[in-house]
Coordinates of N, CA, C and O in Angstrom, one line a residue:
M1 N 142.7 -97.5 22.8 CA 142.8 -98.2 21.5 C 143.8 -97.6 20.7 O 144.0 -96.4 20.7
D2 N 144.5 -98.5 19.9 CA 145.5 -97.9 19.0 C 145.1 -98.3 17.6 O 144.1 -98.9 17.3
D3 N 146.0 -98.0 16.6 CA 145.7 -98.2 15.2 C 145.6 -99.7 14.8 O 145.0 -100.0 13.8
N4 N 146.1 -100.6 15.7 CA 146.0 -102.0 15.4 C 144.8 -102.7 16.0 O 144.7 -103.9 15.8
Q5 N 144.0 -102.0 16.7 CA 142.8 -102.6 17.3 C 141.5 -102.3 16.6 O 141.3 -101.3 16.1
I6 N 140.6 -103.3 16.7 CA 139.3 -103.2 16.1 C 138.3 -103.6 17.2 O 138.4 -104.6 17.9
A7 N 137.2 -102.8 17.3 CA 136.2 -103.1 18.2 C 134.9 -103.5 17.4 O 134.6 -102.8 16.4
F8 N 134.3 -104.6 17.8 CA 133.1 -105.0 17.1 C 132.2 -105.8 18.1 O 132.7 -106.4 19.1
P9 N 130.9 -105.9 17.8 CA 130.0 -106.6 18.7 C 130.1 -108.1 18.4 O 130.3 -108.6 17.3
V10 N 130.0 -108.9 19.5 CA 130.0 -110.3 19.5 C 128.8 -110.7 20.4 O 128.9 -110.8 21.6
G11 N 127.7 -111.0 19.7 CA 126.5 -111.3 20.5 C 126.1 -110.0 21.3 O 125.9 -109.0 20.8
R12 N 126.1 -110.2 22.6 CA 125.7 -109.1 23.5 C 127.0 -108.4 24.2 O 126.9 -107.6 25.1
H13 N 128.2 -108.8 23.7 CA 129.4 -108.3 24.2 C 130.2 -107.5 23.2 O 129.8 -107.5 22.0
I14 N 131.3 -106.9 23.6 CA 132.1 -106.1 22.6 C 133.5 -106.7 22.7 O 134.1 -106.9 23.7
S15 N 134.0 -107.1 21.5 CA 135.4 -107.6 21.4 C 136.3 -106.5 20.9 O 135.9 -105.7 20.0
I16 N 137.5 -106.4 21.5 CA 138.5 -105.5 21.1 C 139.7 -106.4 20.7 O 140.3 -107.1 21.5
T17 N 139.9 -106.5 19.4 CA 140.9 -107.4 18.9 C 142.1 -106.7 18.2 O 141.9 -105.7 17.5
N18 N 143.3 -107.2 18.5 CA 144.5 -106.7 17.9 C 144.6 -107.3 16.5 O 144.6 -108.6 16.4
A19 N 144.6 -106.5 15.4 CA 144.6 -107.1 14.1 C 145.9 -107.8 13.7 O 145.9 -108.7 12.9
E20 N 147.0 -107.4 14.4 CA 148.3 -108.1 14.1 C 148.4 -109.4 14.9 O 148.8 -110.4 14.3
T21 N 148.1 -109.4 16.2 CA 148.4 -110.6 17.0 C 147.2 -111.5 17.1 O 147.3 -112.6 17.6
R22 N 146.0 -111.0 16.7 CA 144.7 -111.7 16.9 C 144.3 -111.9 18.3 O 143.3 -112.6 18.6
A23 N 145.0 -111.2 19.3 CA 144.6 -111.3 20.7 C 143.3 -110.5 20.9 O 143.2 -109.4 20.4
S24 N 142.4 -111.0 21.7 CA 141.1 -110.3 21.9 C 140.9 -110.1 23.4 O 141.3 -110.9 24.2
T25 N 140.3 -109.0 23.7 CA 139.8 -108.7 25.1 C 138.3 -108.4 24.9 O 137.9 -108.0 23.8
F26 N 137.5 -108.6 25.9 CA 136.1 -108.3 25.8 C 135.6 -107.4 26.9 O 136.1 -107.4 28.0
L27 N 134.7 -106.5 26.5 CA 134.0 -105.7 27.5 C 132.8 -106.5 27.9 O 131.9 -106.9 27.1
L28 N 132.7 -106.9 29.2 CA 131.7 -107.7 29.7 C 131.0 -107.1 30.9 O 131.0 -107.6 32.0
P29 N 130.4 -105.9 30.7 CA 129.8 -105.2 31.9 C 128.6 -106.0 32.4 O 128.0 -106.8 31.7
D30 N 128.3 -105.7 33.7 CA 127.2 -106.4 34.3 C 125.9 -106.3 33.6 O 125.1 -107.2 33.7
H31 N 125.6 -105.2 33.0 CA 124.3 -104.9 32.4 C 124.1 -105.7 31.1 O 123.0 -105.8 30.6
F32 N 125.1 -106.3 30.5 CA 124.9 -107.0 29.3 C 124.0 -108.2 29.3 O 123.5 -108.7 28.3
D33 N 123.7 -108.8 30.5 CA 122.8 -109.9 30.6 C 121.4 -109.4 30.2 O 120.5 -110.2 29.9
K34 N 121.1 -108.1 30.3 CA 119.8 -107.5 30.0 C 119.8 -107.0 28.5 O 118.7 -106.7 28.0
V35 N 120.9 -107.0 27.8 CA 120.9 -106.5 26.4 C 120.6 -107.6 25.5 O 121.1 -108.7 25.6
Q36 N 119.7 -107.3 24.5 CA 119.3 -108.3 23.5 C 120.3 -108.3 22.4 O 120.7 -109.3 21.9
R37 N 120.7 -107.1 21.9 CA 121.7 -107.0 20.8 C 122.3 -105.6 20.8 O 121.7 -104.6 21.4
I38 N 123.4 -105.5 20.2 CA 124.1 -104.2 20.0 C 123.9 -103.9 18.5 O 124.1 -104.7 17.6
T39 N 123.5 -102.6 18.3 CA 123.2 -102.2 16.9 C 124.2 -101.3 16.3 O 124.2 -101.1 15.1
A40 N 125.0 -100.6 17.1 CA 126.0 -99.7 16.6 C 127.1 -99.4 17.6 O 126.9 -99.5 18.8
L41 N 128.3 -99.1 17.1 CA 129.4 -98.7 18.0 C 130.1 -97.5 17.4 O 130.0 -97.3 16.2
A42 N 130.6 -96.6 18.2 CA 131.3 -95.4 17.8 C 132.5 -95.1 18.7 O 132.3 -95.1 19.9
L43 N 133.7 -94.9 18.2 CA 134.8 -94.6 19.0 C 135.0 -93.1 19.0 O 135.0 -92.4 17.9
A44 N 135.3 -92.5 20.2 CA 135.5 -91.1 20.3 C 136.8 -90.8 19.6 O 137.7 -91.6 19.6
P45 N 136.9 -89.6 19.1 CA 138.2 -89.2 18.4 C 139.4 -89.3 19.3 O 140.5 -89.6 18.7
N46 N 139.3 -89.1 20.6 CA 140.4 -89.2 21.5 C 140.7 -90.7 21.8 O 141.7 -90.9 22.5
R47 N 139.9 -91.6 21.3 CA 140.1 -93.1 21.5 C 140.0 -93.5 23.0 O 140.5 -94.6 23.3
K48 N 139.4 -92.7 23.8 CA 139.3 -93.0 25.2 C 137.9 -93.6 25.5 O 137.8 -94.3 26.5
Y49 N 136.9 -93.4 24.7 CA 135.6 -93.8 25.0 C 135.0 -94.5 23.8 O 135.3 -94.2 22.6
L50 N 134.1 -95.4 24.1 CA 133.4 -96.2 23.1 C 131.9 -96.1 23.4 O 131.5 -96.4 24.5
A51 N 131.1 -95.6 22.4 CA 129.6 -95.6 22.5 C 129.1 -96.8 21.9 O 129.5 -97.3 20.9
C52 N 128.1 -97.4 22.6 CA 127.5 -98.7 22.2 C 126.0 -98.5 22.3 O 125.4 -98.3 23.3
A53 N 125.3 -98.6 21.1 CA 123.9 -98.6 21.0 C 123.3 -100.0 21.3 O 123.7 -100.9 20.7
E54 N 122.4 -100.0 22.2 CA 121.9 -101.3 22.7 C 120.4 -101.4 22.7 O 119.7 -100.5 23.0
V55 N 119.9 -102.6 22.3 CA 118.4 -102.9 22.4 C 118.3 -103.7 23.7 O 119.0 -104.8 23.8
V56 N 117.5 -103.3 24.6 CA 117.4 -104.0 25.9 C 116.2 -105.0 25.8 O 116.4 -106.1 26.1
S57 N 115.1 -104.5 25.5 CA 113.9 -105.4 25.3 C 112.9 -104.6 24.5 O 113.0 -103.4 24.3
E58 N 111.8 -105.3 24.2 CA 110.7 -104.7 23.4 C 109.9 -103.8 24.3 O 109.3 -102.8 23.8
E59 N 110.0 -104.0 25.6 CA 109.2 -103.1 26.5 C 110.0 -101.9 26.9 O 109.4 -100.9 27.4
E60 N 111.3 -101.9 26.8 CA 112.1 -100.8 27.2 C 112.7 -100.1 26.0 O 113.0 -100.7 25.0
P61 N 112.9 -98.8 26.1 CA 113.5 -98.0 25.0 C 115.0 -98.4 24.8 O 115.6 -98.9 25.7
A62 N 115.5 -98.2 23.6 CA 116.9 -98.4 23.3 C 117.7 -97.5 24.2 O 117.3 -96.5 24.6
Q63 N 119.0 -97.8 24.3 CA 119.9 -97.0 25.1 C 121.3 -96.9 24.5 O 121.6 -97.8 23.7
V64 N 122.1 -96.0 24.9 CA 123.5 -95.9 24.5 C 124.3 -95.9 25.8 O 124.1 -95.1 26.7
S65 N 125.3 -96.8 25.8 CA 126.2 -96.9 26.9 C 127.5 -96.4 26.5 O 128.0 -96.6 25.4
I66 N 128.2 -95.6 27.4 CA 129.5 -95.0 27.1 C 130.5 -95.8 28.0 O 130.3 -95.8 29.2
F67 N 131.5 -96.3 27.4 CA 132.5 -97.1 28.1 C 133.9 -96.3 28.1 O 134.2 -95.7 27.0
T68 N 134.6 -96.3 29.2 CA 135.9 -95.8 29.2 C 136.8 -97.0 28.9 O 136.8 -98.0 29.6
L69 N 137.6 -96.9 27.8 CA 138.3 -98.1 27.3 C 139.5 -98.4 28.2 O 139.8 -99.6 28.3
S70 N 140.0 -97.5 29.0 CA 141.2 -97.8 29.8 C 140.8 -98.7 31.0 O 141.5 -99.5 31.5
T71 N 139.5 -98.6 31.4 CA 139.0 -99.4 32.5 C 138.0 -100.5 32.1 O 137.8 -101.5 32.8
G72 N 137.4 -100.4 30.9 CA 136.4 -101.3 30.5 C 135.1 -101.2 31.1 O 134.2 -102.0 31.0
K73 N 134.9 -100.1 31.9 CA 133.7 -99.9 32.7 C 132.7 -98.9 31.9 O 133.2 -98.0 31.2
R74 N 131.5 -99.2 32.1 CA 130.4 -98.2 31.6 C 130.4 -97.0 32.5 O 130.2 -97.1 33.7
T75 N 130.7 -95.9 31.9 CA 130.7 -94.6 32.7 C 129.4 -93.8 32.6 O 129.2 -92.9 33.4
R76 N 128.6 -94.1 31.6 CA 127.4 -93.4 31.4 C 126.4 -94.2 30.6 O 126.8 -94.9 29.7
M77 N 125.1 -94.0 30.9 CA 124.1 -94.6 30.1 C 123.2 -93.4 29.6 O 122.7 -92.6 30.5
I78 N 122.8 -93.4 28.4 CA 122.0 -92.4 27.8 C 120.7 -93.0 27.3 O 120.8 -94.0 26.5
T79 N 119.6 -92.5 27.7 CA 118.3 -92.9 27.1 C 117.7 -91.8 26.4 O 117.8 -90.6 26.9
P80 N 117.0 -92.0 25.3 CA 116.4 -90.9 24.6 C 115.2 -90.3 25.3 O 114.5 -91.0 26.1
P81 N 114.9 -89.0 25.0 CA 113.7 -88.4 25.7 C 112.4 -88.9 25.1 O 111.4 -88.7 25.8
V82 N 112.4 -89.6 24.0 CA 111.2 -90.2 23.5 C 111.5 -91.7 23.3 O 112.6 -92.1 23.2
E83 N 110.4 -92.5 23.3 CA 110.7 -94.0 23.1 C 111.1 -94.3 21.7 O 110.5 -94.1 20.7
I84 N 112.3 -94.9 21.7 CA 112.9 -95.4 20.4 C 113.3 -96.8 20.7 O 113.9 -97.2 21.7
N85 N 112.9 -97.7 19.7 CA 113.2 -99.1 19.9 C 114.6 -99.5 19.5 O 115.2 -100.4 20.0
V86 N 115.2 -98.8 18.4 CA 116.5 -99.2 17.9 C 117.2 -97.9 17.5 O 116.7 -97.1 16.8
F87 N 118.5 -97.8 17.8 CA 119.4 -96.8 17.2 C 120.1 -97.5 16.1 O 120.7 -98.5 16.2
Q88 N 120.1 -96.9 14.9 CA 120.7 -97.4 13.7 C 122.2 -97.0 13.7 O 123.0 -97.7 13.1
W89 N 122.6 -95.9 14.3 CA 124.0 -95.5 14.3 C 124.2 -94.5 15.5 O 123.2 -94.0 16.1
V90 N 125.4 -94.4 15.9 CA 125.8 -93.5 17.0 C 127.0 -92.7 16.5 O 127.8 -93.2 15.7
R91 N 127.2 -91.6 17.1 CA 128.4 -90.8 16.8 C 129.0 -90.4 18.2 O 128.3 -89.8 19.0
A92 N 130.3 -90.6 18.4 CA 131.0 -90.3 19.6 C 131.8 -89.0 19.4 O 132.4 -88.9 18.3
R93 N 131.7 -88.1 20.3 CA 132.5 -86.9 20.3 C 133.2 -86.7 21.6 O 132.6 -86.5 22.6
G94 N 134.6 -86.9 21.6 CA 135.3 -86.8 22.8 C 135.6 -85.4 23.2 O 135.6 -84.5 22.4
R95 N 135.7 -85.2 24.5 CA 136.1 -83.9 25.1 C 137.5 -84.0 25.7 O 137.9 -85.0 26.3
G96 N 138.2 -82.9 25.6 CA 139.6 -82.9 26.1 C 140.6 -83.6 25.3 O 140.3 -84.0 24.1
A97 N 141.7 -83.9 25.9 CA 142.8 -84.5 25.2 C 142.7 -86.0 25.0 O 142.1 -86.7 25.8

């Protein structure tokens, strides 16, 4: 991601839109058919990763998916140690350069 791009939820997907050209790309991972809604996004300081807080269902706890932006793939899924229904915010902290 660069300074001209904005990431935001669109339904159960994530749009990455260039503010100057209005061109959009979407993160459409396989697991999004199970996601009910996205409640928060956070971009890592190194701009390589995007954290996405997701509500899966009322029966399952909320989760956070980490995406590598260069590939658009989910590289990690984090579930809380206790049952939480919704994450109101997330904070991403990148490692390395």
